[in-house]
Amino acid sequence: MSKSVLVIITGSIAAYKSLDVIRQLREHNVRVTAILTKGGAEFVTPLSLAALSGGPVYNDLFSLKDESEMGHIRLSREHDLIAVVPASADMIAKMAVGMADDLATATLLATDKPVIIAPAMNSRMWEHKATQRNIAQLCKDNIRIIEPEAGDLACGEVGSGRLADVETIVDRIVHALVGDQPLRGFSALVTSGPTFEPIDPVRFIGNRSSGKQGNAIAKALEQAGAKVTLVTGPTAETLPENVKTIRVEIAQEMLTACKASLPADIAVCCAAVSDWRIKSPCREKLKKHTNTSAPELDLVLNPDILHTLSTLKNNRPKLVIGFAAETESVRKNALQKLKSKGCDWIIANDVSEGKIFGKDMTSAQFITKQTNEAWNSISKDELAQRLVKKITTHFTSQNVKIITKKKG
Ligand code: C5P
């Protein structure tokens, strides 16, 4: 996840818990910037916030230093979400009427991003009509509320108003940032890009694969919550974030890296692996001698990674997906490939006339033993999204089946 949150800490005895919220958000790879209100600074120090957030801590609307570093308008827009943790009764009241008399309130008024608050206060203050009126107003304003819990309060009373659990707050923030993550808990292996099989130290057998499609699939799987390993051949493309990436050159290395990345629930073999390699690549650069014939290249078959993964006895991923780059009889050849490789699904591309390789757009047929769908003229990102949807549905319907079986 490559998201950022602006956390506003207001004056409440629960303010110390915001430190743990920040720590856990960072464990989810969320970048955190903090605003500490005057009240909040009575309970936690800017130093501990800076240490845990790993970023700057702002507190003053009229500070020349803060405004020149990042003005409050930028501060309010440059994050994906603003979280007020804890939100005091005073802050809630100010937000409800739209006050802007300090950095925190001015930022909240200027933002165009979602806002989520975790109130914390004495139970009488929480239950007071004024606070409840303010909360109702904030709900109307589309501000999300993480309800406080009932229990022992710091003031010695018992009742509702205690800051929600740190885990609950972190979960709600992460969910607000990334939405549902249907593949959370799943692991996926993606192969991508070409392989370069050396002829000699300077020449190789390669192909036109750019790695764009494999990267897009790895990114979409990661965004859906899967733990992804990307095994990629040489590519100039920017690699996706938060994905464990193993760079390889040749097919044999790709196979070794794939096997080392098992077990995995899902395998998507998107790489354009060279079918052959030179039996014995020359250690020295082959010389071209005028008037002599060209050298003969002795080729041997490369291992077929898709076939190997699909036919593993013990460690076969639950769902194995292959690609087929074809220039003729696309569907017929893809169906044949589905059988011969032993994979579950095939995505077939017509790569004739320089289509698809290296381009941002693609056209494909999604082929299983039961179905065949045409996905015409879509971006490679869109193909990745559609594939992830199919994968999610596949695993969800399997779960439904298991539940039904148990009940029956
Ligand atoms: O046999 P062909 O290269 O057409 O098959 C394409 C599919 O097989 C792709 O999914 C590709 O990633 C995979 N493949 C492989 N190892 C090979 C050749 C192809 O994994 N040596």
Tab-separated table of C-alpha atoms and ligand atoms in Angstrom:
chain	number	residue	atom	x	y	z
A	1	MET	CA	0.000	0.000	0.000
A	2	SER	CA	1.438	3.347	-0.897
A	3	LYS	CA	-0.947	5.691	0.921
A	4	SER	CA	-0.561	8.563	3.303
A	5	VAL	CA	-2.550	9.794	6.273
A	6	LEU	CA	-2.512	13.079	8.125
A	7	VAL	CA	-3.110	12.267	11.793
A	8	ILE	CA	-4.388	15.094	14.009
A	9	ILE	CA	-3.851	14.561	17.725
A	10	THR	CA	-6.062	16.659	19.998
A	11	GLY	CA	-6.169	17.181	23.769
A	12	SER	CA	-7.369	14.031	25.489
A	13	ILE	CA	-5.816	11.669	27.979
A	14	ALA	CA	-6.147	9.052	25.210
A	15	ALA	CA	-3.668	11.002	23.045
A	16	TYR	CA	-0.860	8.604	23.964
A	17	LYS	CA	-2.727	5.841	22.090
A	18	SER	CA	-2.291	7.813	18.848
A	19	LEU	CA	1.398	6.848	19.028
A	20	ASP	CA	0.462	3.187	18.716
A	21	VAL	CA	-2.006	3.963	15.921
A	22	ILE	CA	0.788	5.707	14.006
A	23	ARG	CA	3.212	2.854	14.623
A	24	GLN	CA	0.735	0.286	13.325
A	25	LEU	CA	-0.182	2.395	10.301
A	26	ARG	CA	3.468	2.497	9.353
A	27	GLU	CA	3.612	-1.289	9.638
A	28	HIS	CA	0.949	-1.265	6.907
A	29	ASN	CA	3.311	0.904	4.799
A	30	VAL	CA	1.118	3.966	5.308
A	31	ARG	CA	3.056	7.235	5.360
A	32	VAL	CA	2.082	9.423	8.302
A	33	THR	CA	2.314	13.168	8.895
A	34	ALA	CA	1.138	14.537	12.229
A	35	ILE	CA	-0.513	17.734	13.447
A	36	LEU	CA	-0.378	18.165	17.191
A	37	THR	CA	-2.878	20.664	18.618
A	38	LYS	CA	-2.076	22.813	21.642
A	39	GLY	CA	-4.257	20.524	23.769
A	40	GLY	CA	-2.662	17.410	22.302
A	41	ALA	CA	0.801	18.735	23.183
A	42	GLU	CA	-0.214	18.589	26.860
A	43	PHE	CA	-0.305	14.790	26.547
A	44	VAL	CA	2.286	13.743	23.945
A	45	THR	CA	5.467	15.373	22.725
A	46	PRO	CA	6.309	16.386	19.156
A	47	LEU	CA	9.529	14.399	19.536
A	48	SER	CA	7.811	11.067	20.214
A	49	LEU	CA	5.400	11.754	17.329
A	50	ALA	CA	8.263	12.596	14.964
A	51	ALA	CA	10.135	9.455	15.998
A	52	LEU	CA	7.147	7.176	15.420
A	53	SER	CA	5.727	8.820	12.302
A	54	GLY	CA	9.153	9.176	10.713
A	55	GLY	CA	7.954	12.506	9.344
A	56	PRO	CA	7.527	16.108	10.364
A	57	VAL	CA	5.100	17.220	13.086
A	58	TYR	CA	3.214	20.458	12.532
A	59	ASN	CA	1.410	22.490	15.147
A	60	ASP	CA	1.214	26.169	14.343
A	61	LEU	CA	-0.947	27.882	11.738
A	62	PHE	CA	1.018	31.093	12.036
A	63	SER	CA	4.482	29.547	12.093
A	64	LEU	CA	6.577	30.871	9.243
A	65	LYS	CA	8.644	27.682	9.360
A	66	ASP	CA	5.633	25.318	9.172
A	67	GLU	CA	3.878	27.348	6.474
A	68	SER	CA	6.994	27.605	4.322
A	69	GLU	CA	7.695	23.871	4.693
A	70	MET	CA	4.147	22.825	3.841
A	71	GLY	CA	1.312	25.351	3.958
A	72	HIS	CA	-1.935	24.253	5.580
A	73	ILE	CA	-3.715	24.081	2.233
A	74	ARG	CA	-1.138	21.656	0.831
A	75	LEU	CA	-1.124	19.755	4.112
A	76	SER	CA	-4.893	19.326	3.789
A	77	ARG	CA	-4.745	17.991	0.216
A	78	GLU	CA	-1.515	16.008	-0.055
A	79	HIS	CA	-2.680	13.063	2.000
A	80	ASP	CA	-5.197	10.397	1.094
A	81	LEU	CA	-7.080	10.756	4.351
A	82	ILE	CA	-7.204	12.832	7.546
A	83	ALA	CA	-7.699	10.977	10.836
A	84	VAL	CA	-8.379	12.818	14.092
A	85	VAL	CA	-7.170	10.485	16.847
A	86	PRO	CA	-8.268	11.183	19.518
A	87	ALA	CA	-10.968	13.738	18.732
A	88	SER	CA	-11.833	15.771	21.834
A	89	ALA	CA	-15.303	17.237	22.478
A	90	ASP	CA	-13.831	20.664	21.764
A	91	MET	CA	-12.428	19.582	18.381
A	92	ILE	CA	-15.732	17.913	17.440
A	93	ALA	CA	-17.616	21.137	18.284
A	94	LYS	CA	-15.179	23.223	16.237
A	95	MET	CA	-15.472	20.879	13.272
A	96	ALA	CA	-19.282	20.898	13.461
A	97	VAL	CA	-19.438	24.691	13.078
A	98	GLY	CA	-16.477	24.955	10.719
A	99	MET	CA	-14.054	26.947	12.842
A	100	ALA	CA	-10.531	27.516	11.582
A	101	ASP	CA	-8.642	29.134	14.447
A	102	ASP	CA	-5.625	26.848	14.490
A	103	LEU	CA	-3.645	24.648	12.079
A	104	ALA	CA	-5.721	21.507	12.744
A	105	THR	CA	-9.146	23.126	12.232
A	106	ALA	CA	-7.971	25.219	9.255
A	107	THR	CA	-6.592	22.054	7.634
A	108	LEU	CA	-9.838	20.163	8.253
A	109	LEU	CA	-11.822	23.006	6.702
A	110	ALA	CA	-9.561	23.221	3.653
A	111	THR	CA	-9.393	19.520	2.862
A	112	ASP	CA	-11.000	17.722	-0.054
A	113	LYS	CA	-10.051	14.300	1.333
A	114	PRO	CA	-12.064	11.866	3.483
A	115	VAL	CA	-11.976	12.582	7.212
A	116	ILE	CA	-12.342	9.993	9.959
A	117	ILE	CA	-12.470	10.765	13.672
A	118	ALA	CA	-12.063	8.661	16.808
A	119	PRO	CA	-13.713	10.566	19.683
A	120	ALA	CA	-12.483	10.162	23.254
A	121	MET	CA	-13.874	11.977	26.306
A	122	ASN	CA	-15.685	11.618	29.597
A	123	SER	CA	-19.028	9.788	29.190
A	124	ARG	CA	-21.140	12.797	30.280
A	125	MET	CA	-19.386	14.927	27.706
A	126	TRP	CA	-19.942	12.255	25.026
A	127	GLU	CA	-23.618	11.826	25.913
A	128	HIS	CA	-24.263	15.562	26.212
A	129	LYS	CA	-26.874	16.799	23.737
A	130	ALA	CA	-24.438	19.331	22.357
A	131	THR	CA	-21.824	16.669	21.538
A	132	GLN	CA	-24.445	14.329	20.081
A	133	ARG	CA	-25.814	17.228	17.996
A	134	ASN	CA	-22.292	17.935	16.755
A	135	ILE	CA	-21.673	14.271	15.956
A	136	ALA	CA	-24.953	14.134	13.987
A	137	GLN	CA	-23.796	17.190	12.049
A	138	LEU	CA	-20.423	15.590	11.282
A	139	CYS	CA	-22.220	12.451	10.028
A	140	LYS	CA	-24.287	14.662	7.713
A	141	ASP	CA	-21.034	16.220	6.515
A	142	ASN	CA	-19.791	12.719	5.535
A	143	ILE	CA	-17.222	12.557	8.302
A	144	ARG	CA	-16.763	8.985	9.436
A	145	ILE	CA	-16.967	8.309	13.158
A	146	ILE	CA	-15.148	5.491	14.929
A	147	GLU	CA	-17.559	5.136	17.849
A	148	PRO	CA	-15.987	5.306	21.290
A	149	GLU	CA	-16.388	2.289	23.532
A	150	ALA	CA	-17.992	1.817	26.920
A	151	GLY	CA	-15.791	0.968	29.881
A	152	ASP	CA	-13.600	2.464	32.591
A	153	LEU	CA	-12.662	6.034	31.789
A	154	ALA	CA	-9.481	7.818	32.806
A	155	CYS	CA	-11.518	10.198	34.994
A	156	GLY	CA	-12.592	7.258	37.161
A	157	GLU	CA	-16.140	7.085	35.830
A	158	VAL	CA	-17.596	4.207	33.875
A	159	GLY	CA	-19.486	4.805	30.644
A	160	SER	CA	-19.245	5.451	26.950
A	161	GLY	CA	-16.517	7.730	25.645
A	162	ARG	CA	-13.361	5.635	25.801
A	163	LEU	CA	-11.270	5.789	22.631
A	164	ALA	CA	-11.974	2.769	20.395
A	165	ASP	CA	-9.426	-0.035	20.371
A	166	VAL	CA	-6.161	0.847	18.578
A	167	GLU	CA	-6.605	-2.194	16.277
A	168	THR	CA	-10.155	-1.091	15.398
A	169	ILE	CA	-8.944	2.422	14.578
A	170	VAL	CA	-6.087	1.126	12.400
A	171	ASP	CA	-8.439	-1.318	10.626
A	172	ARG	CA	-10.970	1.425	9.905
A	173	ILE	CA	-8.277	3.772	8.584
A	174	VAL	CA	-6.689	1.074	6.397
A	175	HIS	CA	-10.106	0.046	5.100
A	176	ALA	CA	-10.959	3.667	4.313
A	177	LEU	CA	-7.667	3.926	2.405
A	178	VAL	CA	-7.799	0.785	0.336
A	179	GLY	CA	-11.418	-0.389	0.482
A	180	ASP	CA	-12.119	-4.094	0.682
A	181	GLN	CA	-9.101	-6.304	0.138
A	182	PRO	CA	-10.716	-9.506	-1.077
A	183	LEU	CA	-7.396	-11.313	-1.506
A	184	ARG	CA	-5.985	-10.469	1.911
A	185	GLY	CA	-4.377	-13.633	3.270
A	186	PHE	CA	-3.654	-15.005	-0.226
A	187	SER	CA	-0.195	-15.290	-1.742
A	188	ALA	CA	0.536	-14.850	-5.430
A	189	LEU	CA	3.465	-15.482	-7.742
A	190	VAL	CA	3.667	-13.513	-10.995
A	191	THR	CA	6.224	-14.002	-13.771
A	192	SER	CA	6.780	-11.068	-16.072
A	193	GLY	CA	8.906	-9.630	-18.868
A	194	PRO	CA	11.163	-11.448	-21.330
A	195	THR	CA	14.135	-13.670	-20.687
A	196	PHE	CA	17.504	-12.955	-22.262
A	197	GLU	CA	19.374	-16.129	-23.184
A	198	PRO	CA	23.050	-15.387	-23.845
A	199	ILE	CA	24.747	-16.273	-27.106
A	200	ASP	CA	28.010	-14.744	-25.959
A	201	PRO	CA	28.853	-11.982	-23.429
A	202	VAL	CA	27.232	-9.284	-25.598
A	203	ARG	CA	24.488	-10.995	-27.596
A	204	PHE	CA	21.353	-12.761	-26.488
A	205	ILE	CA	18.079	-14.297	-27.660
A	206	GLY	CA	15.276	-12.133	-26.321
A	207	ASN	CA	11.818	-10.958	-27.274
A	208	ARG	CA	9.661	-7.834	-27.329
A	209	SER	CA	7.912	-8.332	-23.987
A	210	SER	CA	8.090	-5.109	-21.912
A	211	GLY	CA	6.857	-6.453	-18.574
A	212	LYS	CA	3.966	-3.925	-18.518
A	213	GLN	CA	1.225	-6.561	-18.235
A	214	GLY	CA	2.959	-8.638	-15.547
A	215	ASN	CA	3.695	-5.512	-13.519
A	216	ALA	CA	0.067	-4.400	-13.776
A	217	ILE	CA	-1.128	-7.814	-12.578
A	218	ALA	CA	1.318	-7.859	-9.653
A	219	LYS	CA	0.158	-4.349	-8.663
A	220	ALA	CA	-3.552	-5.219	-8.919
A	221	LEU	CA	-3.068	-8.381	-6.837
A	222	GLU	CA	-1.162	-6.391	-4.207
A	223	GLN	CA	-3.895	-3.759	-4.095
A	224	ALA	CA	-6.442	-6.531	-3.594
A	225	GLY	CA	-4.489	-7.517	-0.489
A	226	ALA	CA	-2.474	-10.495	-1.768
A	227	LYS	CA	1.142	-11.004	-0.758
A	228	VAL	CA	2.862	-10.888	-4.135
A	229	THR	CA	6.209	-12.105	-5.424
A	230	LEU	CA	7.094	-10.837	-8.876
A	231	VAL	CA	9.762	-12.740	-10.796
A	232	THR	CA	10.745	-10.538	-13.684
A	233	GLY	CA	13.076	-10.777	-16.625
A	234	PRO	CA	14.996	-7.696	-17.829
A	235	THR	CA	12.648	-4.698	-18.065
A	236	ALA	CA	12.969	-0.934	-18.214
A	237	GLU	CA	9.492	-0.465	-16.708
A	238	THR	CA	9.002	0.898	-13.187
A	239	LEU	CA	8.340	-2.033	-10.882
A	240	PRO	CA	5.279	-2.023	-8.591
A	241	GLU	CA	5.669	-0.953	-4.956
A	242	ASN	CA	5.176	-3.247	-1.971
A	243	VAL	CA	5.784	-6.307	-4.092
A	244	LYS	CA	8.726	-8.600	-3.439
A	245	THR	CA	10.591	-8.544	-6.732
A	246	ILE	CA	13.195	-11.014	-7.936
A	247	ARG	CA	15.062	-9.965	-11.072
A	248	VAL	CA	16.335	-12.716	-13.340
A	249	GLU	CA	17.894	-12.914	-16.803
A	250	ILE	CA	17.364	-16.425	-18.098
A	251	ALA	CA	14.585	-19.019	-18.006
A	252	GLN	CA	16.458	-21.383	-15.693
A	253	GLU	CA	16.901	-18.596	-13.133
A	254	MET	CA	13.213	-17.721	-13.493
A	255	LEU	CA	12.212	-21.308	-12.747
A	256	THR	CA	14.518	-21.475	-9.708
A	257	ALA	CA	13.131	-18.170	-8.358
A	258	CYS	CA	9.541	-19.363	-8.922
A	259	LYS	CA	10.109	-22.648	-7.125
A	260	ALA	CA	11.784	-20.801	-4.237
A	261	SER	CA	8.698	-18.547	-3.961
A	262	LEU	CA	6.302	-21.436	-3.347
A	263	PRO	CA	3.961	-22.183	-1.733
A	264	ALA	CA	1.599	-19.711	-3.356
A	265	ASP	CA	-2.175	-19.743	-3.741
A	266	ILE	CA	-2.105	-18.114	-7.160
A	267	ALA	CA	0.435	-18.252	-9.999
A	268	VAL	CA	0.153	-15.981	-13.024
A	269	CYS	CA	2.730	-16.817	-15.691
A	270	CYS	CA	2.813	-13.701	-17.780
A	271	ALA	CA	6.502	-13.822	-18.754
A	272	ALA	CA	7.481	-14.321	-22.366
A	273	VAL	CA	10.023	-17.009	-21.599
A	274	SER	CA	12.406	-17.865	-24.382
A	275	ASP	CA	11.539	-21.367	-25.567
A	276	TRP	CA	15.166	-22.104	-26.370
A	277	ARG	CA	18.615	-21.230	-25.125
A	278	ILE	CA	22.061	-21.663	-26.584
A	279	LYS	CA	23.439	-25.006	-25.458
A	280	SER	CA	26.876	-23.601	-24.607
A	281	PRO	CA	27.088	-19.803	-24.747
A	282	CYS	CA	30.551	-18.569	-25.808
A	283	ARG	CA	32.697	-17.160	-23.036
A	284	GLU	CA	34.261	-14.675	-25.469
A	285	LYS	CA	32.509	-12.453	-27.982
A	286	LEU	CA	31.993	-14.350	-31.244
A	287	LYS	CA	34.138	-12.808	-33.963
A	288	LYS	CA	32.785	-11.993	-37.386
A	289	HIS	CA	35.372	-13.002	-39.988
A	290	THR	CA	34.789	-11.667	-43.470
A	291	ASN	CA	34.111	-14.278	-46.094
A	292	THR	CA	33.390	-17.019	-43.582
A	293	SER	CA	29.919	-18.358	-42.970
A	294	ALA	CA	27.786	-17.262	-40.014
A	295	PRO	CA	28.138	-19.359	-36.846
A	296	GLU	CA	25.584	-22.065	-36.223
A	297	LEU	CA	23.704	-21.718	-32.979
A	298	ASP	CA	23.108	-24.973	-31.151
A	299	LEU	CA	19.773	-24.534	-29.341
A	300	VAL	CA	18.250	-26.588	-26.526
A	301	LEU	CA	14.780	-26.391	-24.995
A	302	ASN	CA	14.282	-24.219	-21.925
A	303	PRO	CA	12.260	-25.489	-18.975
A	304	ASP	CA	8.567	-24.630	-19.252
A	305	ILE	CA	7.777	-22.763	-16.040
A	306	LEU	CA	3.999	-22.679	-16.511
A	307	HIS	CA	3.909	-26.413	-17.202
A	308	THR	CA	6.222	-27.155	-14.280
A	309	LEU	CA	4.102	-25.142	-11.807
A	310	SER	CA	0.845	-26.582	-13.183
A	311	THR	CA	1.975	-30.173	-12.775
A	312	LEU	CA	3.728	-29.984	-9.402
A	313	LYS	CA	2.663	-32.938	-7.252
A	314	ASN	CA	2.898	-31.348	-3.810
A	315	ASN	CA	3.198	-27.622	-4.120
A	316	ARG	CA	0.906	-26.777	-7.061
A	317	PRO	CA	-0.632	-23.318	-6.596
A	318	LYS	CA	-4.410	-23.613	-6.210
A	319	LEU	CA	-4.977	-21.497	-9.299
A	320	VAL	CA	-2.489	-21.397	-12.193
A	321	ILE	CA	-3.000	-18.900	-15.001
A	322	GLY	CA	-1.029	-18.789	-18.222
A	323	PHE	CA	-0.778	-16.415	-21.148
A	324	ALA	CA	-0.685	-17.299	-24.817
A	325	ALA	CA	0.769	-14.888	-27.334
A	326	GLU	CA	-0.529	-16.050	-30.680
A	327	THR	CA	-0.437	-14.687	-34.200
A	328	GLU	CA	-3.092	-17.016	-35.724
A	329	SER	CA	-6.008	-19.254	-34.661
A	330	VAL	CA	-5.803	-17.571	-31.261
A	331	ARG	CA	-8.672	-19.378	-29.513
A	332	LYS	CA	-7.872	-22.813	-30.948
A	333	ASN	CA	-4.189	-22.558	-29.993
A	334	ALA	CA	-5.025	-21.195	-26.548
A	335	LEU	CA	-7.406	-24.084	-25.808
A	336	GLN	CA	-4.713	-26.490	-26.919
A	337	LYS	CA	-2.258	-24.719	-24.596
A	338	LEU	CA	-4.674	-24.887	-21.654
A	339	LYS	CA	-4.584	-28.677	-22.037
A	340	SER	CA	-0.905	-29.189	-22.766
A	341	LYS	CA	0.320	-26.894	-19.968
A	342	GLY	CA	-2.136	-28.209	-17.380
A	343	CYS	CA	-3.044	-24.708	-16.146
A	344	ASP	CA	-6.527	-23.580	-15.087
A	345	TRP	CA	-7.040	-20.468	-17.189
A	346	ILE	CA	-5.378	-18.918	-20.225
A	347	ILE	CA	-5.348	-15.319	-21.351
A	348	ALA	CA	-4.754	-15.310	-25.081
A	349	ASN	CA	-3.408	-12.312	-26.954
A	350	ASP	CA	-3.277	-11.809	-30.677
A	351	VAL	CA	0.206	-10.334	-31.049
A	352	SER	CA	0.263	-10.256	-34.842
A	353	GLU	CA	1.351	-7.061	-36.638
A	354	GLY	CA	3.228	-5.650	-33.659
A	355	LYS	CA	0.106	-5.414	-31.488
A	356	ILE	CA	0.297	-5.534	-27.681
A	357	PHE	CA	4.029	-6.075	-26.973
A	358	GLY	CA	5.306	-2.878	-25.326
A	359	LYS	CA	1.934	-1.093	-25.677
A	360	ASP	CA	-0.286	0.248	-22.895
A	361	MET	CA	-3.416	-1.157	-24.515
A	362	THR	CA	-4.283	-4.788	-25.097
A	363	SER	CA	-6.986	-7.132	-26.364
A	364	ALA	CA	-7.391	-10.620	-25.005
A	365	GLN	CA	-9.563	-13.667	-24.697
A	366	PHE	CA	-10.102	-14.986	-21.200
A	367	ILE	CA	-10.328	-18.750	-21.616
A	368	THR	CA	-11.181	-21.502	-19.152
A	369	LYS	CA	-12.458	-25.016	-19.786
A	370	GLN	CA	-15.991	-23.674	-19.396
A	371	THR	CA	-15.901	-20.068	-20.636
A	372	ASN	CA	-14.480	-17.749	-23.221
A	373	GLU	CA	-14.762	-13.972	-22.888
A	374	ALA	CA	-13.424	-11.341	-25.263
A	375	TRP	CA	-11.745	-8.377	-23.571
A	376	ASN	CA	-11.227	-5.986	-26.463
A	377	SER	CA	-9.235	-2.729	-26.564
A	378	ILE	CA	-8.640	-2.242	-22.857
A	379	SER	CA	-5.607	-0.974	-20.957
A	380	LYS	CA	-3.241	-3.493	-19.412
A	381	ASP	CA	-4.251	-2.092	-15.995
A	382	GLU	CA	-7.893	-2.819	-16.821
A	383	LEU	CA	-7.013	-6.377	-17.871
A	384	ALA	CA	-5.222	-6.798	-14.541
A	385	GLN	CA	-8.302	-5.522	-12.649
A	386	ARG	CA	-10.622	-7.879	-14.559
A	387	LEU	CA	-8.314	-10.798	-13.886
A	388	VAL	CA	-8.171	-10.002	-10.157
A	389	LYS	CA	-11.976	-9.868	-10.109
A	390	LYS	CA	-12.112	-13.308	-11.726
A	391	ILE	CA	-9.584	-14.648	-9.204
A	392	THR	CA	-11.565	-13.176	-6.299
A	393	THR	CA	-14.838	-14.647	-7.567
A	394	HIS	CA	-13.133	-18.001	-8.064
A	395	PHE	CA	-11.972	-18.179	-4.446
A	396	THR	CA	-15.180	-16.684	-3.026
A	397	SER	CA	-17.380	-19.195	-4.840
A	398	GLN	CA	-15.109	-21.987	-3.614
A	399	ASN	CA	-15.665	-20.774	-0.046
A	400	VAL	CA	-19.397	-20.702	-0.599
A	401	LYS	CA	-19.225	-24.276	-1.844
A	402	ILE	CA	-17.289	-25.401	1.218
A	403	ILE	CA	-19.803	-23.739	3.551
A	404	THR	CA	-22.739	-25.272	1.661
A	405	LYS	CA	-21.111	-28.696	1.835
A	406	LYS	CA	-20.631	-28.438	5.599
A	407	LYS	CA	-24.242	-27.374	6.126
A	408	GLY	CA	-25.593	-30.133	3.868
B	1	C5P	O1	4.406	-22.177	-24.998
B	1	C5P	P1	4.136	-20.719	-24.967
B	1	C5P	O2	5.375	-19.899	-24.812
B	1	C5P	O3	3.286	-20.186	-26.054
B	1	C5P	O4	3.240	-20.536	-23.642
B	1	C5P	C1	2.961	-19.312	-23.085
B	1	C5P	C2	2.726	-19.456	-21.626
B	1	C5P	O5	3.660	-20.339	-21.050
B	1	C5P	C3	2.904	-18.159	-20.879
B	1	C5P	O6	2.068	-18.191	-19.756
B	1	C5P	C4	4.376	-18.209	-20.474
B	1	C5P	O7	4.612	-17.423	-19.324
B	1	C5P	C5	4.554	-19.669	-20.184
B	1	C5P	N1	5.890	-20.207	-20.463
B	1	C5P	C6	6.702	-20.580	-19.409
B	1	C5P	N2	7.934	-21.131	-19.645
B	1	C5P	C7	8.359	-21.323	-20.903
B	1	C5P	C8	7.550	-20.924	-21.986
B	1	C5P	C9	6.331	-20.370	-21.733
B	1	C5P	O8	6.300	-20.398	-18.253
B	1	C5P	N3	9.559	-21.827	-21.115
